[in-house]
XYZ file of C-alpha atoms in Angstrom:
755
model
C -22.523 -1.206 4.907
C -19.943 0.026 7.389
C -17.031 2.188 6.339
C -14.064 0.612 8.115
C -11.107 2.769 7.182
C -10.138 5.639 4.923
C -6.580 6.378 3.805
C -6.083 9.629 1.852
C -4.185 9.248 -1.405
C -3.244 11.517 -4.266
C -5.269 10.226 -7.146
C -7.743 11.313 -9.720
C -10.498 10.735 -7.180
C -10.603 12.742 -3.926
C -12.211 9.825 -2.111
C -9.066 7.955 -1.120
C -8.922 4.233 -0.427
C -11.904 2.663 1.309
C -12.086 -0.708 3.023
C -15.694 -1.807 3.189
C -17.413 -4.326 5.424
C -19.944 -5.970 3.103
C -22.038 -7.907 5.583
C -25.481 -7.918 4.025
C -24.350 -8.216 0.400
C -25.233 -11.548 -1.145
C -23.552 -13.042 -4.218
C -26.647 -12.838 -6.398
C -26.948 -9.102 -5.718
C -23.292 -8.622 -6.547
C -23.857 -10.322 -9.886
C -26.910 -8.170 -10.677
C -25.310 -4.909 -9.642
C -21.998 -5.613 -11.425
C -23.667 -5.129 -14.796
C -24.883 -1.691 -13.731
C -21.328 -0.594 -12.884
C -19.867 -1.093 -16.342
C -20.800 2.437 -17.393
C -18.070 3.617 -15.048
C -15.515 1.930 -17.305
C -14.433 -0.384 -14.527
C -13.468 -4.006 -15.089
C -16.175 -5.838 -13.136
C -15.021 -9.355 -12.259
C -17.004 -12.284 -10.984
C -18.714 -11.595 -7.652
C -16.264 -13.348 -5.348
C -13.303 -11.377 -6.670
C -14.714 -8.154 -5.239
C -12.762 -9.320 -2.184
C -9.908 -7.316 -3.705
C -11.765 -4.217 -2.515
C -13.857 -5.437 0.392
C -11.576 -7.934 2.078
C -13.704 -11.085 1.836
C -13.161 -14.223 -0.298
C -16.859 -14.162 -1.141
C -19.766 -11.934 -0.235
C -21.642 -13.256 2.783
C -25.396 -13.596 2.748
C -27.448 -11.756 5.337
C -31.020 -10.579 5.259
C -32.625 -7.650 7.014
C -36.252 -8.360 7.652
C -36.206 -10.929 4.864
C -35.019 -8.431 2.227
C -31.624 -8.675 0.530
C -29.682 -5.443 1.000
C -29.107 -4.552 -2.656
C -28.672 -0.859 -1.872
C -25.651 -1.723 0.266
C -24.370 -3.776 -2.626
C -24.773 -0.868 -5.018
C -22.974 1.520 -2.686
C -20.125 -0.877 -2.072
C -19.660 -1.498 -5.774
C -19.737 2.230 -6.503
C -17.018 2.946 -3.963
C -14.948 0.012 -5.182
C -15.196 1.204 -8.780
C -14.231 4.750 -7.764
C -11.181 3.407 -5.971
C -10.217 1.291 -8.987
C -10.524 4.225 -11.351
C -8.512 6.399 -8.989
C -5.505 4.120 -9.336
C -5.423 3.305 -5.637
C -6.451 -0.335 -5.746
C -3.867 -1.820 -3.368
C -5.759 -3.501 -0.535
C -4.779 -3.293 3.098
C -2.213 -5.860 4.153
C -1.000 -7.392 7.381
C 1.747 -9.895 6.573
C 2.279 -12.099 9.634
C 3.894 -15.558 9.604
C 3.188 -18.474 11.941
C 5.943 -19.552 14.319
C 6.586 -22.681 12.254
C 7.724 -20.575 9.284
C 10.564 -18.911 11.226
C 14.117 -20.150 10.648
C 15.460 -22.152 13.602
C 18.958 -20.663 13.310
C 20.888 -17.969 11.510
C 22.458 -20.531 9.187
C 19.149 -22.226 8.327
C 16.593 -21.304 5.646
C 13.213 -19.827 6.451
C 11.824 -16.500 7.623
C 14.193 -14.297 9.611
C 12.120 -12.007 11.837
C 14.621 -9.255 12.618
C 12.809 -8.383 15.874
C 12.759 -12.036 17.036
C 16.001 -13.302 15.530
C 17.152 -16.893 15.451
C 20.397 -17.775 17.253
C 23.366 -16.202 15.508
C 21.643 -13.047 14.265
C 21.186 -9.660 15.981
C 17.915 -8.222 17.195
C 16.972 -5.103 15.208
C 15.266 -2.153 16.895
C 12.021 -1.168 15.138
C 11.089 1.715 17.405
C 13.291 4.238 15.574
C 15.460 4.788 18.619
C 18.795 3.383 17.446
C 20.719 3.215 14.178
C 20.198 -0.261 12.691
C 22.206 0.145 9.470
C 24.881 -2.413 10.280
C 22.428 -4.913 11.717
C 20.317 -4.860 8.546
C 23.441 -5.123 6.395
C 24.349 -8.271 8.319
C 20.978 -9.815 7.454
C 21.254 -8.869 3.776
C 24.793 -10.221 3.571
C 23.863 -13.571 5.064
C 20.596 -13.914 3.132
C 22.241 -15.241 -0.018
C 24.878 -17.334 1.772
C 22.716 -19.982 3.410
C 23.787 -23.193 1.648
C 21.653 -26.030 0.404
C 21.608 -29.361 2.267
C 24.687 -30.535 0.361
C 26.007 -27.164 -0.744
C 25.152 -25.462 -3.998
C 22.007 -23.455 -4.608
C 19.920 -23.722 -1.475
C 16.534 -22.460 -0.324
C 16.090 -18.745 0.167
C 15.681 -16.679 3.298
C 13.019 -14.047 3.791
C 14.258 -11.057 5.801
C 11.059 -10.066 7.605
C 10.542 -6.571 9.031
C 7.517 -6.256 11.339
C 5.760 -2.908 11.560
C 7.878 -0.130 13.001
C 10.522 2.439 12.105
C 14.023 1.236 11.160
C 16.430 4.166 11.432
C 19.494 4.024 9.158
C 22.416 6.309 8.298
C 23.929 4.603 5.255
C 23.298 2.424 2.230
C 21.705 -0.962 2.782
C 23.691 -3.456 0.730
C 25.845 -6.471 1.441
C 29.114 -6.269 3.305
C 32.420 -7.159 1.692
C 33.957 -6.864 -1.790
C 31.937 -6.591 -4.985
C 30.668 -10.051 -5.817
C 29.747 -11.801 -9.048
C 26.102 -12.247 -8.152
C 23.844 -11.471 -5.257
C 20.951 -13.892 -5.363
C 17.948 -14.871 -3.317
C 17.359 -11.617 -1.461
C 13.803 -11.211 -0.177
C 12.921 -8.259 2.046
C 9.379 -8.570 3.364
C 7.611 -5.956 5.461
C 4.446 -6.420 7.471
C 2.652 -3.553 5.720
C 3.491 -0.720 3.379
C 1.918 1.889 5.639
C 3.625 0.896 8.893
C 6.948 -0.789 8.041
C 9.263 2.168 7.419
C 13.014 2.225 6.731
C 14.002 5.857 7.343
C 17.254 7.553 6.376
C 18.633 10.177 8.770
C 18.023 13.792 7.767
C 20.911 15.571 5.980
C 22.809 12.300 5.987
C 26.463 12.477 4.836
C 26.862 10.910 1.397
C 23.250 11.585 0.368
C 23.040 15.363 0.101
C 24.645 15.991 -3.324
C 22.317 15.406 -6.323
C 25.358 15.357 -8.629
C 26.619 12.228 -6.854
C 23.459 10.203 -6.183
C 23.546 7.222 -3.853
C 21.112 4.407 -3.176
C 19.424 3.871 0.160
C 18.819 0.230 -0.816
C 21.476 -0.760 -3.375
C 21.612 -4.046 -5.307
C 24.102 -2.880 -7.955
C 27.367 -3.976 -6.305
C 27.940 -6.887 -8.695
C 30.692 -7.538 -11.211
C 29.026 -10.094 -13.493
C 27.801 -8.487 -16.781
C 24.700 -10.681 -16.931
C 22.317 -12.853 -14.920
C 22.735 -10.661 -11.879
C 20.704 -11.067 -8.722
C 18.167 -13.653 -9.783
C 15.130 -14.202 -7.580
C 14.985 -11.022 -5.493
C 11.906 -9.299 -4.069
C 11.046 -6.287 -1.901
C 7.466 -6.143 -0.616
C 5.093 -4.365 1.763
C 7.260 -1.597 3.162
C 8.184 2.089 2.838
C 11.616 3.588 2.228
C 11.730 7.157 3.524
C 14.829 9.087 2.407
C 14.187 11.740 5.043
C 14.806 15.470 4.762
C 17.628 17.303 3.017
C 18.961 14.252 1.145
C 18.907 15.687 -2.362
C 21.220 12.965 -3.692
C 19.251 9.998 -2.402
C 18.059 7.191 -4.658
C 15.339 5.287 -2.853
C 16.145 1.933 -4.476
C 19.044 1.366 -6.897
C 17.965 -1.896 -8.490
C 19.748 -4.709 -10.270
C 17.936 -8.024 -10.596
C 16.900 -10.535 -13.234
C 14.478 -13.337 -14.021
C 12.034 -13.748 -11.134
C 12.245 -10.455 -9.227
C 10.047 -7.562 -8.284
C 8.603 -4.969 -5.962
C 5.088 -5.215 -4.573
C 3.258 -2.689 -2.419
C 6.310 -0.531 -1.831
C 6.359 3.213 -1.134
C 9.435 5.417 -1.644
C 9.204 8.952 -0.336
C 11.038 12.010 0.926
C 9.773 13.794 4.018
C 10.397 16.483 6.631
C 11.141 20.177 6.192
C 13.194 19.613 3.029
C 11.554 16.681 1.193
C 14.272 16.138 -1.392
C 15.544 13.155 -3.340
C 17.195 12.530 -6.693
C 15.490 9.346 -7.994
C 12.835 7.195 -6.411
C 13.569 3.924 -8.221
C 16.490 3.428 -10.603
C 17.038 0.383 -12.800
C 19.774 1.366 -15.231
C 22.549 -1.041 -14.258
C 23.965 -3.107 -17.148
C 22.161 -6.394 -17.699
C 19.658 -5.375 -15.049
C 15.925 -5.696 -15.229
C 13.225 -7.990 -16.286
C 10.824 -7.845 -13.389
C 7.546 -6.428 -12.161
C 6.874 -3.502 -9.835
C 3.224 -3.409 -8.781
C 1.460 -1.023 -6.423
C 4.554 1.170 -6.241
C 4.150 4.743 -4.959
C 6.939 7.331 -5.240
C 6.564 10.796 -3.737
C 8.859 13.826 -3.582
C 11.787 13.193 -5.964
C 13.345 14.964 -8.919
C 12.788 11.866 -11.065
C 10.295 9.229 -10.076
C 11.730 6.321 -12.068
C 14.845 6.064 -14.201
C 14.992 2.873 -16.203
C 17.137 1.453 -18.961
C 18.859 -1.782 -17.978
C 18.660 -4.845 -20.206
C 16.166 -6.542 -20.590
C 13.884 -3.827 -19.169
C 11.430 -3.301 -16.339
C 7.654 -3.357 -16.070
C 5.185 -1.456 -13.882
C 1.510 -1.699 -12.997
C -0.544 0.395 -10.601
C 2.178 2.978 -10.295
C 1.674 6.312 -8.536
C 4.149 9.189 -8.918
C 3.488 12.367 -6.932
C 5.421 15.523 -6.083
C 7.799 14.996 -9.025
C 10.036 17.933 -10.003
C 11.829 16.930 -13.269
C 10.223 13.852 -14.867
C 7.938 11.068 -13.774
C 9.616 8.290 -15.773
C 12.837 8.699 -17.719
C 13.394 5.684 -19.967
C 16.699 5.508 -21.821
C 17.269 1.923 -22.997
C 15.655 -1.462 -23.660
C 11.989 -2.234 -22.888
C 9.593 -0.806 -20.331
C 5.882 -1.367 -19.961
C 3.671 0.835 -17.818
C 0.002 0.294 -17.020
C -2.185 2.223 -14.599
C 0.224 5.095 -14.016
C -1.159 8.000 -12.000
C 1.162 11.021 -12.259
C 1.042 14.333 -10.372
C 3.648 17.010 -11.105
C 5.041 19.268 -8.390
C 5.279 22.265 -10.700
C 4.986 23.507 -14.294
C 6.648 21.860 -17.308
C 7.270 18.545 -15.582
C 6.572 15.675 -18.016
C 5.057 12.406 -16.880
C 7.103 10.292 -19.327
C 10.335 11.002 -21.200
C 11.748 8.544 -23.758
C 15.295 9.473 -24.615
C 17.250 6.526 -25.981
C 17.684 5.284 -29.530
C 16.740 1.733 -28.515
C 14.296 2.623 -25.749
C 10.901 0.939 -26.296
C 7.894 1.715 -24.097
C 4.347 0.402 -23.886
C 2.031 2.800 -22.024
C -1.552 1.811 -21.157
C -4.529 3.023 -19.111
C -2.820 5.982 -17.430
C -3.663 9.504 -16.236
C -1.402 12.543 -15.872
C -1.924 15.819 -13.999
C 0.457 18.710 -14.594
C 0.862 22.346 -15.545
C 1.946 23.425 -19.019
C 4.356 21.558 -21.276
C 3.799 18.049 -22.664
C 2.795 15.019 -20.608
C 4.696 12.558 -22.849
C 7.963 13.597 -24.504
C 9.232 11.165 -27.123
C 12.677 12.583 -27.815
C 14.249 9.376 -29.079
C 13.053 5.782 -29.109
C 9.798 3.924 -29.764
C 6.359 4.261 -28.174
C 3.177 2.226 -28.221
C 0.374 3.885 -26.204
C -3.391 3.673 -25.771
C -6.078 4.809 -23.312
C -4.010 7.652 -21.868
C -5.372 10.990 -20.663
C -4.037 14.189 -19.136
C -5.195 17.418 -17.533
C -3.344 20.690 -17.062
C -0.718 20.000 -19.749
C -0.592 21.995 -22.951
C -0.067 18.809 -24.961
C -0.662 15.156 -24.252
C 2.237 14.001 -26.431
C 5.089 15.404 -28.515
C 6.857 12.931 -30.814
C 10.203 14.368 -31.954
C 11.173 11.144 -33.743
C 8.871 12.307 -36.549
C 9.965 14.904 -39.075
C 8.348 17.326 -38.477
C 7.528 16.596 -34.852
C 4.015 15.342 -34.184
C 1.873 16.783 -31.402
C -1.230 15.297 -29.813
C -2.997 18.115 -28.010
C -6.246 16.524 -26.890
C -6.864 15.466 -23.281
C -7.279 11.798 -24.179
C -5.538 9.291 -26.395
C -8.222 6.659 -26.820
C -6.988 4.967 -29.956
C -3.534 3.501 -30.358
C -0.444 5.578 -30.952
C 2.462 3.742 -32.595
C 5.552 5.814 -33.252
C 7.052 3.274 -35.668
C 5.695 1.178 -38.525
C 3.054 -1.511 -38.009
C 4.334 -4.681 -39.664
C 2.808 -8.006 -40.727
C 3.445 -11.041 -42.916
C 1.737 -9.572 -45.970
C -1.815 -10.862 -46.172
C -3.969 -8.149 -47.790
C -6.472 -6.216 -45.713
C -4.519 -6.670 -42.487
C -5.780 -4.287 -39.745
C -2.869 -2.144 -38.599
C -3.635 -2.310 -34.893
C -3.103 -4.549 -31.894
C -5.651 -7.085 -30.742
C -6.781 -4.804 -27.934
C -7.571 -7.759 -25.696
C -9.646 -7.051 -22.570
C -7.470 -6.780 -19.456
C -8.511 -8.258 -16.131
C -6.901 -7.429 -12.810
C -5.219 -10.198 -10.861
C -7.504 -11.393 -8.049
C -6.226 -10.497 -4.583
C -6.610 -13.207 -1.966
C -6.602 -12.234 1.708
C -3.491 -12.985 3.742
C -4.726 -15.559 6.200
C -3.985 -15.191 9.932
C -1.429 -17.669 11.330
C -4.090 -19.932 12.805
C -5.330 -20.651 9.269
C -1.901 -21.888 8.108
C -1.079 -25.569 7.806
C 2.533 -26.829 7.732
C 3.498 -29.861 5.672
C 5.940 -30.792 8.445
C 3.026 -31.370 10.847
C 2.064 -34.350 8.687
C 5.488 -35.952 8.400
C 7.291 -34.003 5.684
C 10.955 -33.634 6.658
C 13.100 -31.050 4.880
C 16.697 -31.782 3.930
C 16.502 -35.562 4.400
C 16.587 -38.431 1.907
C 18.665 -38.882 -1.224
C 18.339 -38.876 -4.983
C 17.295 -42.552 -5.067
C 13.812 -41.977 -3.698
C 14.397 -41.991 0.053
C 12.655 -39.246 1.988
C 9.668 -38.845 -0.382
C 7.383 -36.175 1.106
C 4.474 -36.698 -1.325
C 2.229 -38.573 1.112
C 2.772 -36.045 3.897
C 1.930 -33.071 1.689
C -1.187 -34.813 0.386
C -2.279 -35.710 3.910
C -1.999 -32.065 4.971
C -4.197 -30.923 2.081
C -6.805 -33.623 2.628
C -7.061 -32.855 6.339
C -8.726 -29.548 5.426
C -11.754 -31.434 4.067
C -11.923 -34.038 6.826
C -14.878 -33.304 9.173
C -13.110 -34.945 12.111
C -9.769 -33.167 11.624
C -8.790 -30.156 13.761
C -7.352 -28.713 10.542
C -10.650 -28.724 8.706
C -11.220 -25.481 6.804
C -7.641 -24.197 7.017
C -6.729 -22.221 3.935
C -2.930 -21.730 3.631
C -0.554 -24.647 3.065
C 3.099 -23.807 3.688
C 6.534 -25.383 3.389
C 8.970 -24.322 6.156
C 12.428 -23.538 4.787
C 14.369 -26.446 3.333
C 14.540 -29.000 0.524
C 11.598 -31.372 0.029
C 11.126 -34.342 -2.279
C 7.860 -34.669 -4.157
C 8.128 -37.693 -6.395
C 4.439 -38.051 -7.358
C 1.548 -35.725 -8.219
C 0.002 -33.658 -5.413
C -3.766 -33.048 -5.700
C -4.675 -29.514 -4.561
C -8.249 -29.600 -3.214
C -10.206 -29.172 0.017
C -10.194 -25.680 1.535
C -6.639 -24.790 0.481
C -6.652 -21.517 -1.428
C -3.003 -20.522 -0.956
C 0.135 -22.654 -1.347
C 3.067 -20.725 0.125
C 6.446 -22.309 -0.577
C 8.399 -19.704 1.448
C 11.086 -20.079 -1.253
C 11.811 -23.633 -0.170
C 13.130 -25.984 -2.820
C 11.538 -29.153 -4.161
C 13.404 -32.040 -5.702
C 11.366 -33.999 -8.228
C 11.523 -37.334 -9.967
C 13.132 -37.198 -13.401
C 10.753 -39.918 -14.607
C 7.641 -38.328 -16.078
C 5.689 -41.563 -15.566
C 5.894 -41.037 -11.790
C 3.420 -38.156 -12.095
C 0.011 -39.656 -12.834
C -1.542 -36.321 -13.751
C 1.417 -35.103 -15.784
C 2.379 -32.384 -13.307
C 3.871 -31.899 -9.848
C 0.757 -30.096 -8.557
C -2.667 -30.832 -10.019
C -5.521 -28.445 -9.154
C -8.883 -30.037 -8.459
C -12.238 -28.577 -7.400
C -12.183 -27.094 -3.920
C -14.020 -24.924 -1.426
C -12.742 -21.678 -2.951
C -13.047 -20.510 -6.540
C -9.471 -19.161 -6.608
C -6.187 -20.788 -5.602
C -2.794 -19.039 -5.348
C 0.715 -20.523 -5.591
C 3.626 -18.253 -4.728
C 7.229 -17.803 -3.598
C 9.088 -20.731 -5.126
C 12.433 -21.018 -6.870
C 14.313 -23.857 -8.485
C 13.610 -27.551 -8.912
C 14.141 -29.607 -12.059
C 11.331 -31.802 -13.344
C 10.305 -33.447 -16.606
C 6.638 -32.450 -16.247
C 4.909 -29.070 -15.781
C 5.021 -27.597 -12.302
C 1.248 -26.927 -12.161
C -1.700 -28.356 -14.078
C -5.271 -27.158 -13.742
C -7.903 -29.856 -14.130
C -10.734 -27.807 -12.677
C -12.651 -24.645 -13.490
C -10.982 -22.804 -10.596
C -9.193 -19.532 -11.165
C -5.431 -19.863 -10.639
C -2.981 -17.164 -9.540
C 0.774 -17.766 -9.903
C 3.140 -15.233 -8.302
C 6.893 -15.189 -7.771
C 7.518 -18.683 -9.117
C 10.751 -19.793 -10.788
C 10.642 -23.550 -11.368
C 13.214 -25.113 -13.641
C 10.288 -26.685 -15.439
C 7.333 -25.836 -17.620
C 5.269 -23.437 -15.506
C 1.615 -24.228 -16.194
C -0.746 -26.170 -18.415
C -4.532 -26.321 -18.568
C -7.135 -27.979 -20.727
C -10.469 -27.348 -18.971
C -12.634 -24.840 -20.914
C -13.395 -21.624 -19.068
C -10.390 -21.736 -16.743
C -8.543 -18.497 -15.967
C -4.939 -18.015 -14.856
C -3.182 -14.850 -13.694
C 0.632 -14.833 -13.713
C 2.875 -12.286 -12.025
C 6.659 -12.332 -11.919
C 7.215 -15.929 -13.003
C 9.834 -17.773 -15.012
C 9.786 -21.181 -16.666
C 12.301 -23.578 -18.160
C 11.312 -25.386 -21.330
C 13.878 -28.156 -21.729
C 11.158 -30.748 -21.060
C 7.949 -29.108 -22.270
C 6.207 -25.934 -23.419
C 6.722 -23.207 -20.806
C 3.055 -22.145 -20.811
C 0.550 -24.391 -22.573
C -3.203 -23.915 -22.894
C -5.714 -25.817 -25.028
C -9.279 -24.612 -25.607
C -11.224 -21.677 -24.182
C -8.752 -20.742 -21.446
C -7.708 -17.181 -20.606
C -4.312 -16.053 -19.336
C -3.235 -12.648 -18.071
C 0.493 -12.435 -17.343
C 2.579 -9.612 -15.889
C 6.288 -10.316 -16.422
C 6.699 -13.796 -17.853
C 10.248 -15.091 -18.452
C 10.406 -18.513 -20.125
C 13.866 -19.848 -20.879
C 15.309 -23.087 -22.171
C 16.521 -25.044 -25.151
C 15.047 -26.897 -28.073
C 12.690 -28.351 -29.113
C 9.989 -26.876 -26.894
C 8.090 -23.611 -27.147
C 7.969 -20.894 -24.548
C 4.270 -20.310 -25.150
C 1.668 -22.568 -26.791
C -1.875 -21.279 -27.326
C -4.369 -23.614 -29.005
C -7.658 -21.733 -29.167
C -7.299 -19.721 -25.969
C -6.409 -16.140 -25.002
C -3.023 -15.011 -23.666
C -2.227 -11.409 -22.747
C 1.276 -10.581 -21.498
C 2.540 -7.281 -20.060
C 6.330 -7.538 -20.010
C 8.300 -10.569 -21.162
C 11.741 -12.016 -21.850
C 11.585 -14.945 -24.250
C 14.432 -16.961 -25.648
C 17.899 -17.718 -24.351
C 18.559 -20.547 -26.829
C 17.238 -21.255 -30.326
C 14.567 -23.883 -30.879
C 13.837 -26.247 -33.728
C 10.206 -25.134 -33.765
C 9.339 -21.591 -32.626
C 9.228 -19.496 -29.488
C 5.472 -18.931 -29.523
C 2.794 -20.872 -31.371
C -0.783 -19.587 -31.645
C -3.336 -21.685 -33.553
C -7.006 -22.566 -34.036
C -8.410 -19.103 -33.398
C -6.180 -18.416 -30.393
C -5.400 -14.838 -29.420
C -1.936 -13.905 -28.160
C -0.808 -10.362 -27.331
C 2.709 -9.649 -26.006
C 3.130 -6.025 -24.965
C 6.652 -4.866 -24.227
C 9.673 -7.053 -23.692
C 12.785 -8.696 -25.058
C 13.302 -11.554 -27.492
C 16.596 -12.741 -26.062
C 19.085 -14.511 -28.308
C 22.379 -15.524 -26.758
C 24.937 -18.275 -26.594
C 26.709 -17.793 -29.914
C 24.464 -20.217 -31.800
C 24.037 -19.996 -35.594
C 20.850 -18.385 -36.952
C 17.707 -20.515 -36.680
C 15.607 -21.523 -39.684
C 12.477 -21.750 -37.528
C 10.205 -18.716 -37.151
C 10.311 -16.712 -33.951
C 6.500 -16.663 -33.838
C 4.152 -19.053 -35.625
C 0.496 -18.154 -36.210
C -1.920 -20.654 -37.796
C -5.457 -19.353 -38.403
C -5.220 -17.248 -35.256
C -4.598 -13.719 -33.931
C -1.260 -12.368 -32.736
C 0.365 -9.035 -31.855
C 3.576 -8.040 -30.122
C 5.705 -5.026 -29.240
C 9.304 -5.147 -28.035
C 12.905 -5.454 -29.124
C 15.573 -8.073 -29.626
C 18.948 -8.917 -28.262
C 21.061 -10.830 -30.792
C 24.118 -12.543 -29.388
C 23.715 -15.671 -31.498
C 20.854 -17.916 -32.571
C 18.524 -15.292 -34.029
C 15.629 -16.163 -36.339
C 15.619 -15.115 -39.999
C 11.802 -15.292 -39.959
C 10.055 -13.200 -37.321
C 6.452 -14.272 -38.037
C 5.229 -17.199 -40.117
C 1.472 -16.830 -40.622
C -0.778 -19.447 -42.209
C -4.373 -18.819 -43.274
C -6.490 -21.545 -44.820
C -3.391 -23.397 -45.949
C -1.613 -20.329 -47.399
C 1.581 -19.173 -45.687
C 3.372 -15.841 -45.669
C 6.357 -14.636 -43.676
C 7.692 -11.465 -42.116
C 11.463 -11.582 -42.421
C 14.137 -9.997 -40.293
C 15.124 -7.480 -42.957
C 11.711 -5.784 -42.797
C 12.142 -4.798 -39.143
C 13.873 -1.588 -38.012
C 17.427 -2.187 -36.812
C 18.010 -1.725 -33.113
C 20.445 1.152 -32.732
C 22.852 0.901 -29.868
C 22.499 -2.875 -29.694
C 26.200 -3.540 -30.155
C 26.854 -3.891 -26.454
C 28.223 -7.436 -26.670
C 30.451 -9.203 -29.218
C 28.495 -10.289 -32.288
C 25.355 -8.433 -31.215
C 24.875 -6.591 -34.494
C 21.633 -7.829 -36.033
C 19.093 -7.023 -33.338
C 15.744 -5.543 -34.316
C 12.986 -3.314 -32.939
C 9.376 -4.531 -32.990
C 7.251 -1.307 -32.958
C 4.050 -3.331 -33.474
C 3.844 -6.629 -35.338
C 0.391 -8.100 -36.030
C -1.307 -11.130 -37.541
C -5.098 -10.862 -37.647
C -7.166 -13.818 -38.692
C -10.156 -12.560 -40.735
C -13.016 -11.740 -38.412
C -13.296 -9.940 -35.091
C -10.647 -11.152 -32.583
C -13.002 -10.184 -29.766
């Protein structure tokens, strides 16, 4: 084993982040040694997914004198488990695009490399020598104005910042008057460690904490809802500099498919000051995922409270002076939070809103005196939380008298409100406690491993709606070339779609050596005839050279069939996808799917549908659409969701349907009812001889359900009605929104162990 790199990090472990070269570790040894690591409490995945820590898709076999190097395997696994437990699991990244992905002009879709700009856009200095505020504003302003081939909603642009320092002296936002919506903004750095946007020290407008101001600001919108759909910020650092006590690192407003990934927000210099690291309190703002987010050196790490809420995983807050997270409204879920206070009496989490709901899982807090979790007002569901240095782990002032948890660890569940169910006797008053698996991390392939669909005849922005310009054959030819022994493209691993609009009018078979399908936020136009898709989906996953396949970065495209179907035993990862279609379906036993920051539209099918022994782990899932289809259908499988928004319009059936021993757990989110529809007679959630649990809250602007859960056991049916749920205080933010409810924890346990 060779230790390749060490990056210090503030975590529970002093060891930092290690990147390990595992030459000499064979797959069989990984499998044997994985069982020995479980005593550490780590989630030990299948052998090939250790690439998340060691940087390889699979362990490579090498022998030393004919003996397999199991001691190297044991050491590598030990270090990987230590890193995982320390909350520092983000792998190294080096995001580089091939030349074919770059936009050909400033008015064309694709990747805009700000250091190698297309004609019509300025070159941006990344050496930290000149002020680039206005140049970056120009990119952000144009990013959401590139039209589609015939106007309307077009493909997106990715504003790409290679490694370097980008010196600014003002807020990064769009230029011009406040607009209704600001959509399709994607800011992509090369790496979190080395792509740095740095605010000037003691910068005018950022020094007064009483008048805070965003360094990156997406809140300049006038529309009360549906703001800033499909926005991402990834793989970069925002440094608010020194002496800027009023700085907000990111002032966020976005909805549906949006998120932050591998982002650091910090203060620095002689006076490392800042007001808030990440703020998401704008009206009708939220519903997204922030993962591998580190915030260091602010009064408040995160301030959240916009509707429908925000969701965090692998979150690190360090050097915090007032509160780690201050949650004041709507839903928030937090998993794998590592908190480090800068001084005494600094809480890790403060809930202070009458309709603030939080789910808190698998987190550690380090502080001095006071209480780690302060529940002043609102609703909390928490489990597997521990602290050190605090006087108390939790103080719940919503109870009369206040309840205090003083131990260092909260292993069992804590539910601040009532646990509710449909009324079957002997119902366990707890969640399902489903096992949680981490999303597999695939390596970012170097440009020479990328394969463009245009190299095989696909032409963006041509054709018409009558079938001309069908790109199906070209896309399939590109995929199949990777398995052709005589092709120069044999073994290539990333398939990509350069910016534009493509037509895929028949099913694409994903096979060969392709392990990543990167849409680059291009659009796809589909056939509206379901019979045109032989496998009942636009993309059908078949067996291939790699056990895991990833689809990511796609938005918009109507179809009458699901976007992706898995007809193999391969593991599937879906990230940053927003098709106007059902998202995913699978029916092969043993298949696994991991979903992050995805939406679905259910006008033509169930948004997420699994049948049989299939397991789903989802982080921020937002299915929308109209009757009669369900947002989630689970027939005998397992679905775990961290952060959701479900609803929009009423259905004639139900929003979620779990049956035949299925297990569904929805932790933290919004049941969204809008559109002024009359109340629905269908249940919100239907459970037939299965297991179900959910936590969250409701927005009621028309079309709400009178029955929250309809549970059937052995032919007997009972219901949990709306009146049994706590009313949502403060929900009257829109006309008619007067009947909304809080869901502290609602359960339906089929007799027997759900495990």
